[in-house]
Structure formats: structure tokens, C-alpha cells
Coordinates of C-alpha atoms in Angstrom, one line a residue:
Chain K
M1 CA 114.6 39.0 65.0
V2 CA 116.6 36.3 65.8
R3 CA 117.8 33.7 62.8
L4 CA 120.2 30.8 62.1
T5 CA 121.9 30.9 59.1
H6 CA 124.9 28.5 57.1
D7 CA 125.9 31.6 55.6
E8 CA 128.6 34.4 56.8
I9 CA 126.7 36.4 59.1
D10 CA 126.4 40.2 57.7
Y11 CA 126.4 42.1 61.3
H12 CA 126.1 45.1 59.1
A13 CA 122.5 43.9 58.4
V14 CA 122.3 42.8 62.0
T15 CA 123.3 46.3 63.2
E16 CA 120.7 48.1 61.1
A17 CA 118.3 46.0 62.2
V18 CA 118.2 47.4 65.9
R19 CA 119.0 51.1 65.0
S20 CA 116.2 53.8 65.6
H21 CA 115.6 57.1 66.4
A22 CA 114.2 55.9 69.7
A23 CA 117.6 54.5 70.7
G24 CA 120.8 56.6 72.2
A25 CA 122.8 53.5 72.3
V26 CA 123.5 50.5 70.3
V27 CA 125.6 47.3 71.3
L28 CA 127.1 44.9 69.0
F29 CA 128.6 41.9 70.1
L30 CA 130.3 39.2 67.9
G31 CA 132.0 36.0 68.8
T32 CA 134.7 35.2 66.4
V33 CA 136.8 32.3 65.8
R34 CA 139.9 32.4 67.9
E35 CA 142.9 30.7 67.2
L36 CA 143.8 29.6 70.8
T37 CA 142.2 27.8 73.6
A38 CA 144.0 27.1 76.6
G39 CA 147.3 26.7 74.7
R40 CA 145.6 24.4 71.9
Q41 CA 145.5 25.7 68.4
T42 CA 142.1 25.9 66.4
V43 CA 142.2 25.4 62.8
S44 CA 138.2 25.6 62.3
L45 CA 135.0 24.8 64.1
N46 CA 131.8 23.1 63.4
Y47 CA 128.7 24.3 64.3
D48 CA 125.6 22.1 64.8
G49 CA 122.1 23.1 66.0
Y50 CA 118.7 21.8 67.3
G51 CA 117.2 24.7 64.7
V52 CA 113.7 24.7 65.9
M53 CA 114.4 24.5 69.5
A54 CA 117.3 27.1 69.1
T55 CA 115.1 29.5 67.4
R56 CA 112.5 28.8 69.8
T57 CA 114.6 29.9 72.6
M58 CA 116.5 32.8 70.9
Q59 CA 112.8 34.1 70.7
Q60 CA 112.5 33.5 74.4
L61 CA 115.5 35.6 75.1
E62 CA 114.6 38.8 73.3
V63 CA 111.0 38.3 75.0
E64 CA 112.7 38.4 78.1
A65 CA 115.2 41.1 77.6
C66 CA 112.3 43.3 76.8
R67 CA 110.7 42.4 79.6
R68 CA 114.1 43.8 81.8
W69 CA 115.3 46.5 80.1
P70 CA 113.8 49.4 77.8
V71 CA 114.9 47.6 74.6
V72 CA 114.0 49.1 71.0
A73 CA 115.4 46.5 69.2
V74 CA 116.8 43.2 69.5
A75 CA 118.5 41.0 66.6
I76 CA 120.4 37.8 66.9
V77 CA 121.7 35.7 64.2
H78 CA 123.9 32.4 65.0
R79 CA 125.9 30.8 62.4
L80 CA 125.6 26.8 61.8
G81 CA 128.3 24.5 59.8
H82 CA 131.9 25.1 59.0
L83 CA 133.3 28.0 60.2
A84 CA 137.5 29.2 59.6
L85 CA 139.5 31.2 62.4
G86 CA 138.3 34.9 62.2
D87 CA 134.5 34.0 61.4
I88 CA 131.9 35.4 62.8
S89 CA 129.8 32.3 64.9
I90 CA 127.1 35.3 66.6
A91 CA 126.3 38.2 66.4
V92 CA 123.9 40.0 68.6
A93 CA 122.7 43.5 68.8
V94 CA 120.4 45.6 70.8
S95 CA 119.7 49.1 71.2
C96 CA 118.0 51.3 74.1
P97 CA 117.4 54.8 75.1
H98 CA 120.6 54.9 77.0
R99 CA 123.8 52.7 76.9
K100 CA 123.5 51.0 80.3
Q101 CA 120.7 49.2 79.4
A102 CA 121.9 48.4 76.2
F103 CA 125.2 46.8 77.6
E104 CA 123.3 45.1 80.2
A105 CA 120.8 43.6 78.0
G106 CA 123.5 42.5 75.1
Q107 CA 125.3 41.1 78.0
F108 CA 122.2 39.3 79.4
L109 CA 121.6 38.0 75.6
I110 CA 124.6 36.5 74.8
D111 CA 125.4 35.3 78.5
E112 CA 121.8 33.5 78.3
L113 CA 122.3 32.2 74.3
K114 CA 125.7 30.2 75.8
R115 CA 123.9 28.4 78.4
T116 CA 120.8 27.7 76.9
V117 CA 120.3 27.6 73.3
P118 CA 120.7 24.1 72.2
I119 CA 124.2 24.8 69.9
W120 CA 127.1 22.6 69.7
K121 CA 130.8 23.8 69.0
Q122 CA 133.0 21.0 67.7
E123 CA 136.9 22.0 67.6
H124 CA 139.0 20.9 64.9
W125 CA 142.3 20.8 66.7
A126 CA 145.8 21.7 64.7
D127 CA 146.9 17.9 65.7
G128 CA 143.9 16.6 63.2
S129 CA 141.6 15.7 66.1
T130 CA 137.8 16.8 66.6
E131 CA 136.3 17.2 69.9
W132 CA 132.8 18.4 70.6
V133 CA 132.5 20.9 73.1
H134 CA 130.4 19.9 76.0
P135 CA 130.6 21.6 79.4
G136 CA 131.1 19.9 82.4
T137 CA 130.6 16.0 80.8
G138 CA 134.0 15.2 82.2
E139 CA 135.0 14.8 78.8
V140 CA 138.2 17.2 78.4
V141 CA 139.4 14.9 75.3
A142 CA 136.6 13.3 72.9
P143 CA 137.8 12.8 69.6
A144 CA 135.1 12.0 67.8
T145 CA 137.2 10.9 64.9
V146 CA 139.2 8.3 67.0
E147 CA 136.0 7.0 68.2
A148 CA 134.5 6.8 64.8
S149 CA 137.5 4.3 63.9
R150 CA 137.1 2.2 66.8
Chain J
M1 CA 104.3 3.3 72.6
T2 CA 107.3 4.0 70.0
I3 CA 108.8 7.4 70.2
K4 CA 111.2 9.0 67.8
V5 CA 114.1 10.2 69.7
R6 CA 116.5 13.1 68.1
L7 CA 120.4 13.4 69.1
F8 CA 122.7 16.0 68.3
A9 CA 126.5 16.9 68.6
R10 CA 128.4 14.3 70.4
A11 CA 125.6 12.1 71.5
R12 CA 124.7 11.9 67.5
D13 CA 128.1 10.8 66.9
L14 CA 128.4 8.0 69.6
A15 CA 124.7 6.6 68.9
G16 CA 125.6 6.6 65.1
A17 CA 122.1 8.0 64.0
D18 CA 120.5 11.4 64.5
C19 CA 117.2 9.8 65.5
V20 CA 116.5 6.6 67.1
E21 CA 113.4 4.6 68.1
V22 CA 112.5 3.5 71.7
C23 CA 109.5 1.6 72.9
V24 CA 108.1 2.5 76.3
D25 CA 105.2 2.1 78.0
A26 CA 102.2 4.9 77.8
P27 CA 102.1 7.4 79.7
A28 CA 105.7 8.1 79.2
T29 CA 108.1 10.1 81.3
V30 CA 111.0 11.8 80.1
G31 CA 112.9 9.8 82.4
D32 CA 111.3 6.7 81.3
V33 CA 112.5 7.6 77.7
R34 CA 116.0 8.5 78.9
K35 CA 116.0 5.0 80.1
A36 CA 114.8 3.4 77.3
L37 CA 117.6 5.4 75.3
L38 CA 120.6 4.4 77.1
D39 CA 119.3 0.8 77.1
H40 CA 119.5 1.0 73.1
C41 CA 122.2 2.7 72.8
P42 CA 124.7 1.6 75.6
K43 CA 127.6 4.1 73.7
L44 CA 125.7 7.0 75.2
A45 CA 126.4 5.7 78.3
P46 CA 129.2 8.2 79.6
L47 CA 127.1 11.1 78.4
G48 CA 124.0 9.8 80.1
P49 CA 123.5 12.0 83.5
H50 CA 125.0 14.6 81.2
L51 CA 122.0 14.6 78.7
F52 CA 119.6 17.6 78.7
A53 CA 116.0 16.4 77.4
A54 CA 113.6 18.4 75.2
V55 CA 109.8 18.1 74.6
N56 CA 108.4 20.0 71.9
S57 CA 111.4 22.1 72.0
S58 CA 111.4 22.8 75.6
Y59 CA 113.8 21.9 78.1
A60 CA 112.2 19.0 80.1
D61 CA 112.9 17.0 83.6
D62 CA 112.7 13.3 84.1
L63 CA 109.6 13.7 85.6
D64 CA 107.7 15.5 82.7
V65 CA 105.1 13.1 81.2
I66 CA 105.6 13.3 77.4
P67 CA 102.1 14.1 75.5
V68 CA 100.9 12.0 72.5
G69 CA 103.0 13.1 69.1
S70 CA 105.6 15.0 70.9
E71 CA 108.6 15.8 69.4
V72 CA 111.2 14.4 72.0
A73 CA 115.5 15.3 71.6
F74 CA 118.2 14.4 73.8
F75 CA 121.6 16.3 73.7
P76 CA 125.0 17.1 75.8
P77 CA 125.5 20.6 77.5
V78 CA 125.2 23.1 74.9
S79 CA 128.2 25.3 73.6
G80 CA 127.0 27.7 71.0
G81 CA 127.8 31.5 70.8
Chain A
M1 CA 143.2 53.4 66.9
V2 CA 141.5 56.7 67.9
R3 CA 140.1 59.6 65.2
L4 CA 137.9 62.3 65.3
T5 CA 135.8 63.1 61.8
H6 CA 133.3 65.0 60.3
D7 CA 132.0 62.8 58.0
E8 CA 129.7 60.0 58.9
I9 CA 131.1 57.2 61.1
D10 CA 132.1 53.9 58.7
Y11 CA 131.0 51.5 61.8
H12 CA 132.2 48.4 59.7
A13 CA 135.5 50.0 59.2
V14 CA 135.7 50.3 62.7
T15 CA 134.9 46.9 63.9
E16 CA 137.0 45.4 61.0
A17 CA 140.2 47.4 62.5
V18 CA 139.7 45.3 65.3
R19 CA 138.9 41.4 64.4
S20 CA 141.6 39.6 64.8
H21 CA 142.5 35.3 65.2
A22 CA 143.5 36.2 68.8
A23 CA 140.2 37.4 69.7
G24 CA 137.4 35.7 70.3
A25 CA 134.4 38.3 71.2
V26 CA 134.4 41.8 69.5
V27 CA 132.3 44.7 71.3
L28 CA 131.1 47.5 69.3
F29 CA 129.1 50.7 71.2
L30 CA 127.6 52.9 69.2
G31 CA 126.2 56.5 70.2
T32 CA 123.4 57.7 68.0
V33 CA 121.2 60.9 68.0
R34 CA 117.7 59.8 69.8
E35 CA 115.2 62.2 69.1
L36 CA 113.2 62.3 73.1
T37 CA 115.4 63.3 76.0
A38 CA 113.0 63.8 79.0
G39 CA 110.1 64.9 76.9
R40 CA 112.0 67.5 74.7
Q41 CA 112.2 66.6 71.0
T42 CA 115.7 66.7 69.5
V43 CA 115.7 67.8 65.6
S44 CA 119.3 67.6 65.1
L45 CA 122.8 67.9 67.5
N46 CA 126.1 69.9 67.0
Y47 CA 129.3 68.4 68.0
D48 CA 132.4 70.5 69.1
G49 CA 135.5 69.1 69.8
Y50 CA 139.0 70.6 71.3
G51 CA 140.6 68.3 68.8
V52 CA 144.0 68.1 69.7
M53 CA 143.4 67.3 73.5
A54 CA 140.5 65.1 72.6
T55 CA 142.6 62.6 70.6
R56 CA 145.3 62.3 73.2
T57 CA 142.6 61.8 75.6
M58 CA 141.1 59.3 73.7
Q59 CA 144.9 57.5 73.4
Q60 CA 144.8 57.5 77.0
L61 CA 142.0 55.7 77.3
E62 CA 143.1 52.9 74.9
V63 CA 146.5 52.6 76.8
E64 CA 144.3 52.5 79.9
A65 CA 142.2 49.5 78.4
C66 CA 144.8 47.6 77.4
R67 CA 146.6 48.2 80.8
R68 CA 143.3 46.3 83.1
W69 CA 142.2 44.3 80.2
P70 CA 143.6 41.3 77.9
V71 CA 142.3 44.0 75.0
V72 CA 143.5 42.5 71.4
A73 CA 142.7 46.0 69.7
V74 CA 140.6 49.4 70.4
A75 CA 139.4 51.8 67.4
I76 CA 137.2 54.7 68.8
V77 CA 135.9 57.2 66.4
H78 CA 133.8 60.5 67.2
R79 CA 132.2 62.5 64.7
L80 CA 132.3 66.2 65.3
G81 CA 129.9 69.1 63.6
H82 CA 126.2 68.7 62.6
L83 CA 124.2 65.5 63.0
A84 CA 120.9 64.3 62.2
L85 CA 118.7 62.4 64.3
G86 CA 119.7 58.5 64.0
D87 CA 123.2 59.5 63.3
I88 CA 126.2 58.1 64.6
S89 CA 127.9 60.2 67.0
I90 CA 130.7 57.8 68.0
A91 CA 131.8 54.1 67.9
V92 CA 133.9 52.1 70.5
A93 CA 135.1 48.8 68.9
V94 CA 137.2 46.4 71.2
S95 CA 138.3 42.8 70.9
C96 CA 139.8 40.6 73.7
P97 CA 140.2 36.9 74.2
H98 CA 136.7 36.2 76.0
R99 CA 133.8 38.2 76.0
K100 CA 133.4 39.3 79.8
Q101 CA 136.6 41.0 78.8
A102 CA 135.3 42.9 76.0
F103 CA 132.1 44.2 77.6
E104 CA 134.0 45.4 80.6
A105 CA 136.9 47.1 78.5
G106 CA 134.3 48.5 76.0
Q107 CA 131.7 49.9 78.7
F108 CA 135.0 51.9 80.3
L109 CA 136.1 53.2 77.1
I110 CA 132.8 54.9 76.3
D111 CA 132.0 56.0 80.1
E112 CA 135.4 57.5 80.8
L113 CA 135.2 59.2 77.2
K114 CA 131.8 60.7 78.0
R115 CA 133.7 61.7 81.7
T116 CA 137.0 63.1 80.2
V117 CA 137.1 63.7 76.3
P118 CA 136.6 67.7 75.7
I119 CA 134.0 67.1 73.0
W120 CA 130.2 68.9 73.8
K121 CA 126.8 68.5 72.2
Q122 CA 124.9 71.2 71.5
E123 CA 121.0 70.5 70.9
H124 CA 118.9 71.8 68.5
W125 CA 115.4 71.6 69.8
A126 CA 112.3 71.2 67.9
D127 CA 111.0 74.6 69.4
G128 CA 114.1 76.5 67.6
S129 CA 116.1 77.0 70.5
T130 CA 119.8 75.5 71.3
E131 CA 121.3 74.6 74.2
W132 CA 125.0 73.3 74.8
V133 CA 125.0 70.4 77.2
H134 CA 127.2 70.9 80.0
P135 CA 126.2 68.9 83.0
G136 CA 126.5 69.9 86.8
T137 CA 126.6 73.6 86.0
G138 CA 123.1 74.1 86.7
E139 CA 122.1 75.9 83.3
V140 CA 119.3 73.7 82.6
V141 CA 118.3 75.7 79.5
A142 CA 120.7 77.7 78.4
P143 CA 119.9 79.0 74.9
A144 CA 122.8 80.3 73.3
T145 CA 120.4 81.9 70.6
V146 CA 118.8 83.7 72.9
E147 CA 121.6 84.7 74.6
A148 CA 123.5 86.3 71.4
S149 CA 120.6 88.1 70.3
R150 CA 120.4 90.3 73.6
Chain F
M1 CA 153.2 87.9 80.1
T2 CA 150.6 87.5 77.6
I3 CA 148.5 84.3 77.5
K4 CA 146.3 83.0 74.7
V5 CA 143.3 80.9 76.3
R6 CA 141.4 79.3 74.3
L7 CA 137.4 78.7 74.5
F8 CA 134.7 76.2 73.5
A9 CA 131.0 75.0 73.7
R10 CA 128.9 78.0 75.8
A11 CA 132.0 79.3 77.1
R12 CA 133.3 80.4 73.3
D13 CA 129.3 81.8 72.7
L14 CA 129.4 83.3 76.3
A15 CA 133.0 85.6 75.4
G16 CA 132.2 85.5 71.9
A17 CA 135.5 84.3 70.7
D18 CA 137.2 81.1 70.2
C19 CA 140.5 82.4 72.0
V20 CA 141.2 85.7 74.0
E21 CA 144.4 87.1 75.3
V22 CA 145.2 87.9 79.2
C23 CA 147.8 89.2 80.9
V24 CA 149.3 87.8 83.9
D25 CA 152.7 87.9 85.8
A26 CA 154.8 85.1 85.2
P27 CA 155.2 82.7 86.5
A28 CA 151.6 82.5 86.2
T29 CA 149.2 79.4 88.0
V30 CA 146.0 78.1 85.9
G31 CA 144.3 79.9 89.1
D32 CA 145.9 83.5 87.8
V33 CA 145.0 82.8 84.3
R34 CA 141.4 81.9 85.7
K35 CA 140.9 85.1 87.4
A36 CA 142.3 87.4 84.4
L37 CA 140.0 85.5 82.1
L38 CA 137.0 85.9 84.2
D39 CA 138.1 90.0 84.8
H40 CA 138.6 90.0 80.9
C41 CA 135.1 88.3 80.2
P42 CA 132.6 89.2 82.5
K43 CA 130.1 87.3 80.8
L44 CA 131.9 84.0 81.4
A45 CA 130.8 84.6 85.0
P46 CA 127.9 82.0 85.1
L47 CA 130.5 79.2 83.8
G48 CA 133.2 80.4 86.0
P49 CA 133.3 77.9 89.0
H50 CA 132.6 75.2 86.5
L51 CA 135.2 76.0 83.6
F52 CA 137.9 73.2 83.3
A53 CA 141.2 74.5 82.4
A54 CA 143.8 72.2 80.5
V55 CA 147.7 73.2 79.5
N56 CA 149.3 71.4 76.7
S57 CA 146.3 69.2 76.3
S58 CA 146.3 67.9 79.9
Y59 CA 143.5 68.8 82.6
A60 CA 145.0 71.2 85.2
D61 CA 144.2 72.8 88.6
D62 CA 144.1 76.0 89.8
L63 CA 147.5 75.7 91.6
D64 CA 149.8 74.2 88.3
V65 CA 152.0 76.6 86.9
I66 CA 152.0 77.4 83.2
P67 CA 155.0 76.8 81.3
V68 CA 156.1 79.2 79.0
G69 CA 154.9 78.6 75.4
S70 CA 151.9 76.5 76.9
E71 CA 148.5 76.3 75.1
V72 CA 146.0 77.3 77.6
A73 CA 142.1 76.2 77.5
F74 CA 139.2 76.8 79.7
F75 CA 136.1 74.6 78.7
P76 CA 132.7 73.8 80.5
P77 CA 132.0 70.1 81.4
V78 CA 132.4 67.9 78.6
S79 CA 129.5 65.7 76.7
G80 CA 130.8 63.7 74.2
G81 CA 129.9 60.4 73.0

């Protein structure tokens, strides 16, 4: 089960979705909005997503995890839109018979999701600027607000 | 042929639109569309080499030919999670 | 925060206990009662613990995790007594600035807990026998019920 | 001196008690108490070499001396989690 939402993520429901008598281990990962990044202060985030492709890519990751590990169930929910400090941006839950499998599958899912799923984070810094996070583009500071006002 | 290109995140902000139309000769590759897109929106130049392409919701290379009726998107490196 | 309980584990509360604006990653591990072990069917489990030492050992693990990783918070709750299929026997939650740290710290905590914390599991098999699980003692089947009736 | 030894899990089941008292000469080591325990409860023999010892809630070796007034426990390999 994979899903995008603009609402708060109910990680209890995400976790219950993977619990099973066949599983001895459940691993849940939550990504939450952190206040400090390299000394800069975040006041909020905005997430944009290419919905149909993001959903499809997450489904492919679920299939791949099930191929690599004896996964009982996977549930992934990613939030889009405006998020405040501490809010949950992503919940990944996976259940397996044993714990090592569950940890490995969980880490694989979030690592690959961050690498391949077309979703983008925009920082809203405490100094009033905003910045899309696009790793590797060399645009360390890319204030869209300044850009828009030129 | 005319191809609608969806744009996301900073690419959308730089272009000032979430979708632009470009004209290319058929059959067109992803590289053809990339070139037409950058000609059409010079402001995308800083992101040009970093833009990923997707055809029908799958990542695509510049050499891939775009089937008629496809949904094409260009976007900068992802940062979800 | 570490705790033993005879009640159902509220893993939502365990998770909320570690959420923080300083953390970008939360990892929750749940151990749940699995039905099948090496082809044998479990109907329920009983957990016994040496309470004061188990609590102290879990506290030491929390300290060690905080020494090894930039942990924001740890919460561990282990259940004792009678557990039904699917019940949660343990919840381990840890938060860190980044996800790799949180996965590593979470896996360390559950691995070391299983290795060192004085808590014991008794299988209640579908064939009516019971068996304490004591790894390495060579007593593959040690039916306490049969023993007691001799 | 008399030392109360707490027992857990299968050790308790085999001994038929969660606590037994054994007599040892002071100062006693964990090994002394282990020997006295196995003499007192022969049914613990199958677990004997596998029993872990704890003194005041810390794991202890057979060579460790037991301070007066300590809480002593013996138990089989753990299986929590």
C-alpha cells in the first residue's frame, strides 16, 4: 500500500496496515521536519510531487522490497503541501518474519524513495527566503522568492 | 509535433509555468524535447544539465524515443522523504 | 525512557515520546508474536523478566546508544506476562537528526536487548506443550509441563 | 553465610522455587554459590554450565566475590525482545 496525502499522516494506521501473525518484526520509519540544517533554521517546508509518477515509483519500490526480502507487508505514505516543524513528511512501515529483514527492507525503501521518487522539498528559512532542495545542482542557495521578484 | 512538457519544483518556478508546449519533429527523442524546452525557456539554463526526464511516469534517457500521446515531464533532482 | 509493563504496549505513546524538532528521523521497532517458528505453531507466549536488572540493563543500552550516535531520544517498553498471537512484546523508538543514525541506533538497541536484557520467552505450542526459549542450552525441546508432571 | 539466590524461567521451573537459600563460606565467589546451588538443586544440572549469574543486577563471573548483602540471581540464556 502506497499513498500520497495532503493531510497529517496517521502513522498508527500505517503501522497497523502491516501488522500480521506471520510477522515477528515491524519497522516504522518517520521523516519529520527538523529545525536546523547545517546551522540554518527552518520554519516550515513545502513538498511538491509529480503525483502519478511518485505513486508508481513507490509501488515499484514495494515490489522490489518484496523480491529481495520475505516481506509480509509494506505501507508508505508521503505527505505533500505545507508542513510545520515536527510534522511527519513520510511514514514507511514494513513487516517481516525476522527483525534483520525488516530493518534492511525499511532502510532500502526510504533510501530508494529519497533517491528516485519525484517529490521535492522547498525550505522556508527563518530569514524569510525559500529554497528548493535539488541535490547536485550546485545551487546551494536558490531563493525562488528573490528570483520571482526580479 | 507539439509536446506538452510538465515542469516541477524549481524548474516550474524558473519557467513560470507548470506546463509548456514545445514543437519538435516526429519521431522525437527525449534529447530533442530537452533542447526545444531550453530554447523555449532560457531561464531553465542553470538547471538544464541537471533536469531528469520522465516519459509516461518512467525515467527516460535523452536517446529514448517518445511514443505519440506520451506524458513528458522534466524536473530537477528529487528531495522527498 | 525505558519501562516494563504487563499491559498492552501503546506504541503511539512510545513514538511520540521521541519526536522532536531536533530530529529528522524516527525509527520504531515492534516485536510481535509470530504464529510459526521453524514449522511449529505458537498459540501464545509468556514473558518472564528479572525486573530490576532488566530495567537497569535497558537504561545502560540507552546510555550506550546515546554515546555512539547523536540520539535525540530513546524509548523502550517491554511487555511481560501472557501475550496472544500478533501482540506487541517490545517497542523500541529512537530519534536522531538523520535517518542512517536512527536505523543504526534502533538496530543496536534491539540486538543488544535480545542479547543481554534478562527477559525470557516461553512458547505455548499448538500441541499443548510449553517450552522456555534458552538459546544455546541444547535443550531444543524442554517441555516444562511434562517435567512438572514427572 | 546464607545467600538467597533468585531463579528465573526454566531454572525456576526445574528448582520448583523462584528463590533458594544456599550456605557458603565467606567471602564467597559467584563460583562458590553456583556450586552450592547445584548441590542444593540437582535438577538444575542440565542448565548448570549455561546459567548466567548476576550480582546486584549486573552480570558477574564465577571469580567475582559477592559483597555482603548482595542480591544474587542465576538464570538461563535470555530470550526477550
